Coordinates of C-alpha atoms and ligand atoms in Angstrom, one line a residue:
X1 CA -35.9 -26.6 24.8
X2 CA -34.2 -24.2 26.9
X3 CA -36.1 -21.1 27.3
X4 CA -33.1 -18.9 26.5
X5 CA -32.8 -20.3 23.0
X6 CA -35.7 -17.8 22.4
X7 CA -34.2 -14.2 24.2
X8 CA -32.8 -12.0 22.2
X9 CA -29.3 -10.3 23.2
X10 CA -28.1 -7.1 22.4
X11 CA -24.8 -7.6 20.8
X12 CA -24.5 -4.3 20.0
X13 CA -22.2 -3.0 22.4
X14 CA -23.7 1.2 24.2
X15 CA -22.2 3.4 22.2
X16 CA -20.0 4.9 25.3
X17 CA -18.8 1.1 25.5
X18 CA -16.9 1.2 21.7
X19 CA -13.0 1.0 21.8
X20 CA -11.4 4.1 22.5
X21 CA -8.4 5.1 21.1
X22 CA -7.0 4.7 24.6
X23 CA -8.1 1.1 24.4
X24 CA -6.8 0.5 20.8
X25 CA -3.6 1.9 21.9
X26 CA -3.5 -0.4 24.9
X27 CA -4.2 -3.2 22.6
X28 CA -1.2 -2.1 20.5
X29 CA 1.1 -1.9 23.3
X30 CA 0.3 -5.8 24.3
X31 CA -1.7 -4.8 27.1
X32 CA -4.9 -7.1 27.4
X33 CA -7.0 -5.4 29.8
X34 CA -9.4 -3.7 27.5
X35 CA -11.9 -6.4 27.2
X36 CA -12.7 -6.8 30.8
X37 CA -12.7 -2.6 31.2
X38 CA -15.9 -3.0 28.1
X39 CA -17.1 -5.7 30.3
X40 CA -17.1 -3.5 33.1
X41 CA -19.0 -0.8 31.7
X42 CA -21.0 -3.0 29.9
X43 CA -22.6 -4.5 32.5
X44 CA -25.3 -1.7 33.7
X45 CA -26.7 -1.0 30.1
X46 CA -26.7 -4.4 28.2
X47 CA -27.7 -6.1 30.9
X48 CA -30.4 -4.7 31.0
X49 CA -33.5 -6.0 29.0
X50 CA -32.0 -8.2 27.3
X51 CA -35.4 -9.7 25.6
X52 CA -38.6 -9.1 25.5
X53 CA -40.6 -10.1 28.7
X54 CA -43.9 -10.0 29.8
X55 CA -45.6 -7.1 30.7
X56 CA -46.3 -8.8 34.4
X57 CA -42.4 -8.2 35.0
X58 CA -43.5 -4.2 35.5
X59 CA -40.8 -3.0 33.8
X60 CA -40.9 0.6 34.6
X61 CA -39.6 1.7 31.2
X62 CA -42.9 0.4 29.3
X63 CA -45.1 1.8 32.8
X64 CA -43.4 5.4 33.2
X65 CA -44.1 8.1 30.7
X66 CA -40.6 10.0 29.7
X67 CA -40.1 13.3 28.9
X68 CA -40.2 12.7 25.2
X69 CA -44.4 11.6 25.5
X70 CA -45.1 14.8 28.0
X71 CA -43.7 17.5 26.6
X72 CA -43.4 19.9 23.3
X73 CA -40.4 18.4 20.9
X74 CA -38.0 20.0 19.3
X75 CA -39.1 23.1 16.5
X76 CA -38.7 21.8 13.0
X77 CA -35.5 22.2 11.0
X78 CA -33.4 23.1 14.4
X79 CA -30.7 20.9 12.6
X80 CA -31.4 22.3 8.7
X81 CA -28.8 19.0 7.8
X82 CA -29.8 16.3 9.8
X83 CA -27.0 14.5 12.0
X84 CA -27.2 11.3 14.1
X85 CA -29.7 10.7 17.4
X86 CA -27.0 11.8 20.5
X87 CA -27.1 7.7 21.6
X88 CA -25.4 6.6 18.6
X89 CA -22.2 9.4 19.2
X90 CA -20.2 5.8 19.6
X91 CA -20.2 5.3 16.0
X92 CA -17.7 7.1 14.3
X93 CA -15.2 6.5 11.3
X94 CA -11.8 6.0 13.4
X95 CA -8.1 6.5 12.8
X96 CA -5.7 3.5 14.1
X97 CA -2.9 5.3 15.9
X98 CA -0.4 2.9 14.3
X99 CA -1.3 3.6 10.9
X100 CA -1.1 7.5 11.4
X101 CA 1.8 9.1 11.2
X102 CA 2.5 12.9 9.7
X103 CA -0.7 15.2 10.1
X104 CA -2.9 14.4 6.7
X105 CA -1.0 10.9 5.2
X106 CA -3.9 8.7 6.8
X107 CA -6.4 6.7 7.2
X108 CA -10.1 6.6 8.9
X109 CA -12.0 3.7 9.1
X110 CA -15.7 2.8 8.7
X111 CA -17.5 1.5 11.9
X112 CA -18.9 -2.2 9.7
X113 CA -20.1 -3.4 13.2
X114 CA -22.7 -0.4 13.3
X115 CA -24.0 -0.6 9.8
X116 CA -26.8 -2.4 8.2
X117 CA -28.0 -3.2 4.7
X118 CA -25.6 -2.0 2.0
X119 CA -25.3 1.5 1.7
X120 CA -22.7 3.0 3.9
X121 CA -24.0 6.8 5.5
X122 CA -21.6 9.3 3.7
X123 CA -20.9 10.5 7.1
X124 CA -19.3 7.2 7.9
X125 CA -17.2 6.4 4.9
X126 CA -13.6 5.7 5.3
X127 CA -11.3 8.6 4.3
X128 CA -7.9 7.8 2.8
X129 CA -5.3 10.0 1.7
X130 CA -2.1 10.1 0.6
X131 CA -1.5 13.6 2.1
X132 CA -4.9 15.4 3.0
X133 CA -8.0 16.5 2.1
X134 CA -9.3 19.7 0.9
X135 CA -12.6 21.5 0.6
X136 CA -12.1 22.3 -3.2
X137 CA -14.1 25.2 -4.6
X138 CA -16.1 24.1 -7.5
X139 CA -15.8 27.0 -9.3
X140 CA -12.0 26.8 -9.4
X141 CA -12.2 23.2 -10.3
X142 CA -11.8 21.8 -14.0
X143 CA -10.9 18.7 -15.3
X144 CA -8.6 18.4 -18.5
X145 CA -8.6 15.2 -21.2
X146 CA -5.6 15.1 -23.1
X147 CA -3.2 12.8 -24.9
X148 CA -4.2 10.6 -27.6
X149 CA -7.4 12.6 -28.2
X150 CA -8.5 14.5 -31.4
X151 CA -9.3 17.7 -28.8
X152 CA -7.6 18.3 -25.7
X153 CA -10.3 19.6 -24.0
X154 CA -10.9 21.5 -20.1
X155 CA -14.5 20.7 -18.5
X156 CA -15.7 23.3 -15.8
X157 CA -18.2 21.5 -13.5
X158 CA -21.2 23.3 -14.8
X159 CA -20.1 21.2 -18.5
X160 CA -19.9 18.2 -16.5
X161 CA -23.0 18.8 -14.4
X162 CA -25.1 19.6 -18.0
X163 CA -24.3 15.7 -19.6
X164 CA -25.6 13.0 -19.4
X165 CA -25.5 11.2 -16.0
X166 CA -26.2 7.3 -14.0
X167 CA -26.4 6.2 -10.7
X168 CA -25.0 2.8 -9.4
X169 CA -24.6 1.5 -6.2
X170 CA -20.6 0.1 -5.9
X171 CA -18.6 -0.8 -3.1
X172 CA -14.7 1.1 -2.8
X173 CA -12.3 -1.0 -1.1
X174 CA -8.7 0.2 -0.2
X175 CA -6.3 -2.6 -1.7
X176 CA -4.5 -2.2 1.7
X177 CA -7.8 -3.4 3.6
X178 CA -7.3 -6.8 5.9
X179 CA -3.7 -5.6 5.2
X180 CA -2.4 -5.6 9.3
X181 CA -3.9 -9.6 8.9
X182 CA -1.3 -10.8 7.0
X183 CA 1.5 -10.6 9.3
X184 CA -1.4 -12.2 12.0
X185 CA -1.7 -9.1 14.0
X186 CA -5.2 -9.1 15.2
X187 CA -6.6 -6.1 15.6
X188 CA -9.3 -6.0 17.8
X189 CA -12.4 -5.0 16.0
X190 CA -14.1 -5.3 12.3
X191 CA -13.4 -1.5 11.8
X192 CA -10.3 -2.0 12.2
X193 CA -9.4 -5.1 10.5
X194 CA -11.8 -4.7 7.3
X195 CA -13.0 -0.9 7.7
X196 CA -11.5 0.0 4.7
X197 CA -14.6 -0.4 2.5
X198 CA -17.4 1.3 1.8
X199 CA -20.4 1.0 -0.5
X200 CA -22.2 3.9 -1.9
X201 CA -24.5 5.3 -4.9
X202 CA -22.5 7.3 -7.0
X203 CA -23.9 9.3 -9.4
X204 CA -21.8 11.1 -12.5
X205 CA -20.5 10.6 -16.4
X206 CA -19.8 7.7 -17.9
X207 CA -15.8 8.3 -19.0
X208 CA -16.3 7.1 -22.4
X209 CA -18.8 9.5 -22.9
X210 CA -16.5 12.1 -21.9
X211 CA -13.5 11.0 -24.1
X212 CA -15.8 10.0 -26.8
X213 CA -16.5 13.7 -27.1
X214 CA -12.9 14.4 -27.3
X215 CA -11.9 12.2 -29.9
X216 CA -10.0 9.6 -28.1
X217 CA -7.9 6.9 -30.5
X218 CA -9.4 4.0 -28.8
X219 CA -7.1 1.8 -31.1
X220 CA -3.7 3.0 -30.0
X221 CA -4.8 4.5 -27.0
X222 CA -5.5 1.4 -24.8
X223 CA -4.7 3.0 -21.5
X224 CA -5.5 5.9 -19.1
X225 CA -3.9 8.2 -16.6
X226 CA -6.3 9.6 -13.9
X227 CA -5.2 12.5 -11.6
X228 CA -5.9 14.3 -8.9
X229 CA -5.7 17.8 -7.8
X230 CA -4.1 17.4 -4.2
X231 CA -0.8 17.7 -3.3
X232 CA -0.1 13.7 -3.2
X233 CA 0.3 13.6 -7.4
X234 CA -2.3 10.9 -7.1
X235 CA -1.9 9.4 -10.5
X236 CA -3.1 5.7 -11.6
X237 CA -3.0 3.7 -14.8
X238 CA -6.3 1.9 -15.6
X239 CA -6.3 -0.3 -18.7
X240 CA -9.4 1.2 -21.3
X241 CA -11.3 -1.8 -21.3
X242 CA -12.9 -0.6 -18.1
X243 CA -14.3 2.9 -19.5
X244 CA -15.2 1.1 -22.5
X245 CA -17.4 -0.9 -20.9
X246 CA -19.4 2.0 -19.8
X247 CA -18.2 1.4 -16.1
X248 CA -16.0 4.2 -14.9
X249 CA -17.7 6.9 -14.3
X250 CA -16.2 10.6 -13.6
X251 CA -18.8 11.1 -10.8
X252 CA -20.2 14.2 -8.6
X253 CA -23.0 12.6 -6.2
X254 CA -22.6 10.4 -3.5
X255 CA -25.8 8.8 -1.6
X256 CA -28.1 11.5 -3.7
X257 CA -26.1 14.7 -3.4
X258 CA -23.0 16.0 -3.7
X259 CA -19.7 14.2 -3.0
X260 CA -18.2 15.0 0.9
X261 CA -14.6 16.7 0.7
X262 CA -13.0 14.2 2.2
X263 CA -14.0 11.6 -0.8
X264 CA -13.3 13.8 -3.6
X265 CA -15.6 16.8 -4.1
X266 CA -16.2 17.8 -6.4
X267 CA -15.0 15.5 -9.0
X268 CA -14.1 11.6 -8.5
X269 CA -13.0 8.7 -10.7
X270 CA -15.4 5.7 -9.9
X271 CA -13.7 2.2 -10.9
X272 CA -16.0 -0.1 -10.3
X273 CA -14.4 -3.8 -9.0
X274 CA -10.6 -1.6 -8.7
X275 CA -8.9 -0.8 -5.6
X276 CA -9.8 2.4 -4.0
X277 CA -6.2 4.0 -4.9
X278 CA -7.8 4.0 -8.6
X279 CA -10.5 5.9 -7.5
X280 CA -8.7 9.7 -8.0
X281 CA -10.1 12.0 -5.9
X282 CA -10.7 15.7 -6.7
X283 CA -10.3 14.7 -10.4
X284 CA -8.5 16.8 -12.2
X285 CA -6.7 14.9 -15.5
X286 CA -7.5 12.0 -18.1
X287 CA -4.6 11.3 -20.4
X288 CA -5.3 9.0 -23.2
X289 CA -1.8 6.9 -23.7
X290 CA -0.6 3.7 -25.3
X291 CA 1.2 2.2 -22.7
X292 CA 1.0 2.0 -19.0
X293 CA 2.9 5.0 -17.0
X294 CA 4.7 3.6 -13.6
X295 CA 3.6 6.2 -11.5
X296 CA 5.7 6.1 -8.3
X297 CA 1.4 4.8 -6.9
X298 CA 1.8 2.0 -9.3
X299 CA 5.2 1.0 -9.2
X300 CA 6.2 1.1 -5.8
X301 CA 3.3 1.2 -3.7
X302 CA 0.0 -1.7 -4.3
X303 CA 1.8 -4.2 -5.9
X304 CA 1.7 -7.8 -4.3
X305 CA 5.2 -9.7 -2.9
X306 CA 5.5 -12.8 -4.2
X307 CA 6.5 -15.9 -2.3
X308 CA 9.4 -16.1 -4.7
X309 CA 10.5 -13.1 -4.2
X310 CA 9.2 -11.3 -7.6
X311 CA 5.9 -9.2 -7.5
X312 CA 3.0 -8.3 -9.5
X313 CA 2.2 -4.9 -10.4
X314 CA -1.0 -3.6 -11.2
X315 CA -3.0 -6.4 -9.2
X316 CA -5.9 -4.1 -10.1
X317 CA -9.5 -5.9 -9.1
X318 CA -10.6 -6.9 -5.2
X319 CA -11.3 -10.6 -5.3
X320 CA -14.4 -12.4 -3.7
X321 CA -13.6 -11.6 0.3
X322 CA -16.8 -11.6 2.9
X323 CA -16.3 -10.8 6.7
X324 CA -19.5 -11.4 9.8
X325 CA -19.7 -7.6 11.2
X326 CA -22.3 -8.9 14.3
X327 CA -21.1 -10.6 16.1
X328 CA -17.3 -9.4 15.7
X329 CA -14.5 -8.3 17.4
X330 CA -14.6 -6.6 20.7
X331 CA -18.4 -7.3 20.6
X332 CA -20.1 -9.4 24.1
X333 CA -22.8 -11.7 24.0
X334 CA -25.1 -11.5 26.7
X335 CA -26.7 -14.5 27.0
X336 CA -26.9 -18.2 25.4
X337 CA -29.8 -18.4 23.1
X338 CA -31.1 -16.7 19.9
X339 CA -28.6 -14.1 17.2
X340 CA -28.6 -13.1 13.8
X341 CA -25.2 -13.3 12.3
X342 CA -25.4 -10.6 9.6
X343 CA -22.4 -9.7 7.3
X344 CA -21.3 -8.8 4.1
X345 CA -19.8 -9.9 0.8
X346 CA -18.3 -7.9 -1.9
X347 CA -16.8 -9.0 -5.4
X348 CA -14.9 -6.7 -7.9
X349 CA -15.7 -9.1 -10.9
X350 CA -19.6 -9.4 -10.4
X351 CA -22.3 -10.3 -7.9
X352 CA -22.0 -12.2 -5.0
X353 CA -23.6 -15.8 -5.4
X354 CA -24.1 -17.7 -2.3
X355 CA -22.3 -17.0 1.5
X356 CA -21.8 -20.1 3.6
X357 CA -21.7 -19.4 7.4
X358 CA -19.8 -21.6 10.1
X359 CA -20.1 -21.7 13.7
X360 CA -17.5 -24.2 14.6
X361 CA -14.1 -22.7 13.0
X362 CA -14.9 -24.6 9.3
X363 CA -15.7 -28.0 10.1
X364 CA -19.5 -27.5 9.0
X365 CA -20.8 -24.9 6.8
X366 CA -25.0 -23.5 6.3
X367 CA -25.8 -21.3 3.8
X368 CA -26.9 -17.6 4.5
X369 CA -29.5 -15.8 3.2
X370 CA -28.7 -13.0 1.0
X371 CA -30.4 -10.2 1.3
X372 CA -31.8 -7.8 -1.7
X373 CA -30.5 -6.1 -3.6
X374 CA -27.5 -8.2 -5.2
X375 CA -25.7 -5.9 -7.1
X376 CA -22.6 -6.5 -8.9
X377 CA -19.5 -4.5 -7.4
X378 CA -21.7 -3.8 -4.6
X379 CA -21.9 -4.9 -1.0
X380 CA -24.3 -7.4 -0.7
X381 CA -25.8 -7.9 3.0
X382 CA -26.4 -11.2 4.2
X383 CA -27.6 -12.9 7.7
X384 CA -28.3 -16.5 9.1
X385 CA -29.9 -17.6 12.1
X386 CA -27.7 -18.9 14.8
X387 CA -28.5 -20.1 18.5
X388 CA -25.8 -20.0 20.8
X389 CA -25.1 -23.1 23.3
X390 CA -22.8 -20.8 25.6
X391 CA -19.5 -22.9 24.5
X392 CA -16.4 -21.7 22.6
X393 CA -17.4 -20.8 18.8
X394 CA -15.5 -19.8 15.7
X395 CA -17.7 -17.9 13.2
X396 CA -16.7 -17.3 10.0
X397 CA -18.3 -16.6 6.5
X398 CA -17.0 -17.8 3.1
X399 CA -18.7 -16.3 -0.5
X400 CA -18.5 -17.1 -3.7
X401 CA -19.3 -14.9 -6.7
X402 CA -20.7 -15.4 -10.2
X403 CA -17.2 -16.1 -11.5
X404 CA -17.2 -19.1 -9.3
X405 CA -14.5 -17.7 -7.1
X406 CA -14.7 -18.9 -3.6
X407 CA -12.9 -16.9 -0.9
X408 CA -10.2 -18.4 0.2
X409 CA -9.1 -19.5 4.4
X410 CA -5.6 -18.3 5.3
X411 CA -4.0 -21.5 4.4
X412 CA -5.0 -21.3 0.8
X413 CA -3.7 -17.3 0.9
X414 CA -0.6 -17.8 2.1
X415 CA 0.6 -20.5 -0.2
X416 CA -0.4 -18.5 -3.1
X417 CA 0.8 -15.4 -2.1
X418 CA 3.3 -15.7 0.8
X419 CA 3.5 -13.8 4.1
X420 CA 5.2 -10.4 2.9
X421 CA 2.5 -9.2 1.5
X422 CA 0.3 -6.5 2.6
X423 CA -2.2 -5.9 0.4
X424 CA -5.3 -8.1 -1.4
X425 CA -6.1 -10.1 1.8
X426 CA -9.1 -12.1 0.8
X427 CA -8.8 -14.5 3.3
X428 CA -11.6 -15.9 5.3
X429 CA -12.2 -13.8 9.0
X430 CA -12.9 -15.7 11.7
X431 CA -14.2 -14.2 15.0
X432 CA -13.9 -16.2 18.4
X433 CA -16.5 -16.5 21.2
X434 CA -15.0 -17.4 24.2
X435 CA -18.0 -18.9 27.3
X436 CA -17.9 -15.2 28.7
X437 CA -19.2 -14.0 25.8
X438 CA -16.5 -12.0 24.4
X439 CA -15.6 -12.3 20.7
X440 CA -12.1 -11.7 19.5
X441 CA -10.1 -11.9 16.1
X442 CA -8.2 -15.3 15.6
X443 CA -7.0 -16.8 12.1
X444 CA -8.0 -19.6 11.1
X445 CA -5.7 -21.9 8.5
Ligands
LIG501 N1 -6.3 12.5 -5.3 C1 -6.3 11.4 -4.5 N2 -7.1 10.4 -4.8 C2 -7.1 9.3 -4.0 C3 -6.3 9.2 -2.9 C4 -5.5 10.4 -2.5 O1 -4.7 10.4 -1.5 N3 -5.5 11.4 -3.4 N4 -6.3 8.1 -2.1 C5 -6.7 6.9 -2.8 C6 -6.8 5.7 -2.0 S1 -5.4 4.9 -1.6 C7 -8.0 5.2 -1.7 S2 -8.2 3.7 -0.8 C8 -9.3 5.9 -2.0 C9 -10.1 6.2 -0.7 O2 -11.2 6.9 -1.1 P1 -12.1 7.5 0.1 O3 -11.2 8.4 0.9 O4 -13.2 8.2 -0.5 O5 -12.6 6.4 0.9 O6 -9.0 7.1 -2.7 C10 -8.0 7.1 -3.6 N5 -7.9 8.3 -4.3
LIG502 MO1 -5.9 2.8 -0.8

């Protein structure tokens, strides 16, 4: 066997060799040349040990002592909140300069390539807003139930903070995510092209708890407005099924404390399985009603175009979808030989039940490993051994969840749902590695 089939390569790219947003805009503007510029720079740091050797080679890393070994560290609490190591300043929650037009009506995306097991670091999840965010003093902030309830009723955040509370670990996925795929523009990277989602352990009130102390008229009142306190009139329908089942949650914490500003603080609606637009940040309004409203979020904006022509409205939960994050786009392999395709795979109606892996564009198909835990509406992390031959692969990951859902390639996608759409893109991500080593978005049929 070929001795490389055991060396290790960094896929990882140094962090000063991620995308800039000189390079995504030179990607946008047709220009190709960003690839070989990564190359470039890539060369003196990933070239560099790329597996472990033997000690004989004298590598002067392992002989040398650094500074950090000879000398007094750092004083204890010199950062009193913790931030990153310096070497990992490369990973960063990015805005595409397509997508961002006036000042606050944006979008920043999570770095997936960068991230391991589940949990997504608060610092990293993806911000969207319809028009800003805002550092909301909790003392100022209340949240009012009203409609078909026996009291309408205003909660301070001290009332909130004194019930009741759970913690679950769910993903939160933008119905727009994968959107820029439909119309087969290939971004370059993962962040980019599913950075949309997050997965987090929220930590609040059960809604039905809340409207169970306010009398709601569960019989007529089969529906609920959320609303938010920012200037975008954020205002979603969500059918009361969900709260019944003990699901939605009106939640605080975030990854054990507090929610960050930029995903709600102090008060968010947690809709486990839903788009992310359900999800109201900065909470401010439940209204108990008996039919659904048509807010100008529900009406004209996340709906899915049809094929025909018609379209649905309130295409609510995020399918089965799964997507490799190493190797992905705008990634380099070093060197033929030994990687560990790791990805994940999300369902809104459950847990995740298997993820089958293919290295040659579909033809054949292995299954991963998923890793613990499996939680239902969560991200669930998997990974598969893979040795690379040095020749032109496809790698792509398919799930399935407990429903018996299987996500489906772009074939499938399009003649369900047409080419007009942009949001709900499911489909099947495939990742091309090209002999140099560079991987790049393609799509599959
Ligand atoms: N009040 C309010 N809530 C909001 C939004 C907003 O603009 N205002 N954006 C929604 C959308 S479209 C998404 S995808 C999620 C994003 O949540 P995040 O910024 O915490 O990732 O919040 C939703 N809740
Ligand atoms: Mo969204």
């Amino acid at each position: 066997m070929d001795k490389n089939e055991f060396r290790l390569g960094r896929v990882r790219p140094a962090p000063e060799n991620f995308l800039t947003d000189e390079d995504i805009q030179a990607v946008q503007a047709g220009r190709r040349d960003f690839l070989r510029k990564a190359l470039l720079g890539a060369s003196a740091a990933m070239l560099a040990p790329a597996a472990a050797r033997a000690a004989s080679d004298g590598d002067p890393a392992i002989l040398n002592l650094p500074p950090w070994s000879t000398s007094l560290g750092m004083p204890v609490a010199s950062h009193p909140y913790g931030l990153p190591s310096k070497y990992e300043r490369g990973l960063v929650r990015r805005e595409s300069p397509g997508l961002t037009r006036v000042g606050g009506s944006s979008v920043a995306f999570t770095p997936l390539q960068g991230l391991f097991g589940i949990i997504t670091p608060s610092g990293l999840h993806f911000e969207r807003h319809h028009q800003g965010w805002h550092d909301v003093d909790p003392s100022a902030h209340r949240l009012m139930i009203n409609g078909l309830v026996k009291t309408n009723s205003v909660f301070t955040m001290d009332d909130i903070m004194r019930l009741p509370s759970v913690s679950r670990v769910h993903f939160i996925e933008c119905g727009a995510n994968t959107g820029m795929e439909w119309g087969n523009v290939a971004v370059p990277t993962v962040q980019y092209s599913h950075g949309m989602l997050s997965c987090s352990e929220f930590t609040g009130v059960p809604l039905k708890a809340i409207l169970d102390m306010c009398g709601a008229d569960y019989r007529k009142g089969r529906f609920i407005l959320a609303e938010g306190a920012d200037g975008s009139s954020m205002t979603r329908t969500i059918p009361m099924e969900l709260v019944e089942s003990g699901e939605v949650l009106v939640a605080y914490g975030m990854n054990g404390e507090m929610l960050r500003p930029e995903n709600g603080y102090p008060l968010r609606l947690v809709v486990p399985g839903v788009q992310g637009v359900s999800w109201v940040k900065w909470l401010r309004r439940i209204e108990v009603g008996d039919k659904p409203w048509a807010t100008k979020d529900e009406a004209v904006h996340y709906m899915d175009l049809l094929p025909d022509g018609q379209h649905r409205q309130y295409t609510s939960v995020q399918e089965c979808k799964s997507v490799i994050t190493t190797p992905s786009g705008g990634q380099i392999l070093l060197d033929k030989g030994f990687y560990n395709i790791s990805g994940m795979a999300w369902s809104g109606r459950g847990k995740v039940s298997r993820v089958d892996v293919s290295t040659d564009g579909g033809i054949n198909w292995r299954p991963a490993r998923l890793e613990t835990p499996v939680l239902s509406k969560a991200v669930t992390r998997f990974n598969i051994d893979w040795v690379w031959d040095g020749k032109p692969a496809i790698l792509q990951s398919r799930a399935a969840d407990e429903t018996g859902f299987v996500q489906p390639g772009y074939g499938q996608l399009r003649a369900a749902r047409g080419t007009k759409s942009i949001y709900h893109n499911n489909a099947i991500q495939s990742w091309k590695v090209v002999e140099s080593g560079e991987v790049s978005n393609v799509q599959v049929l």
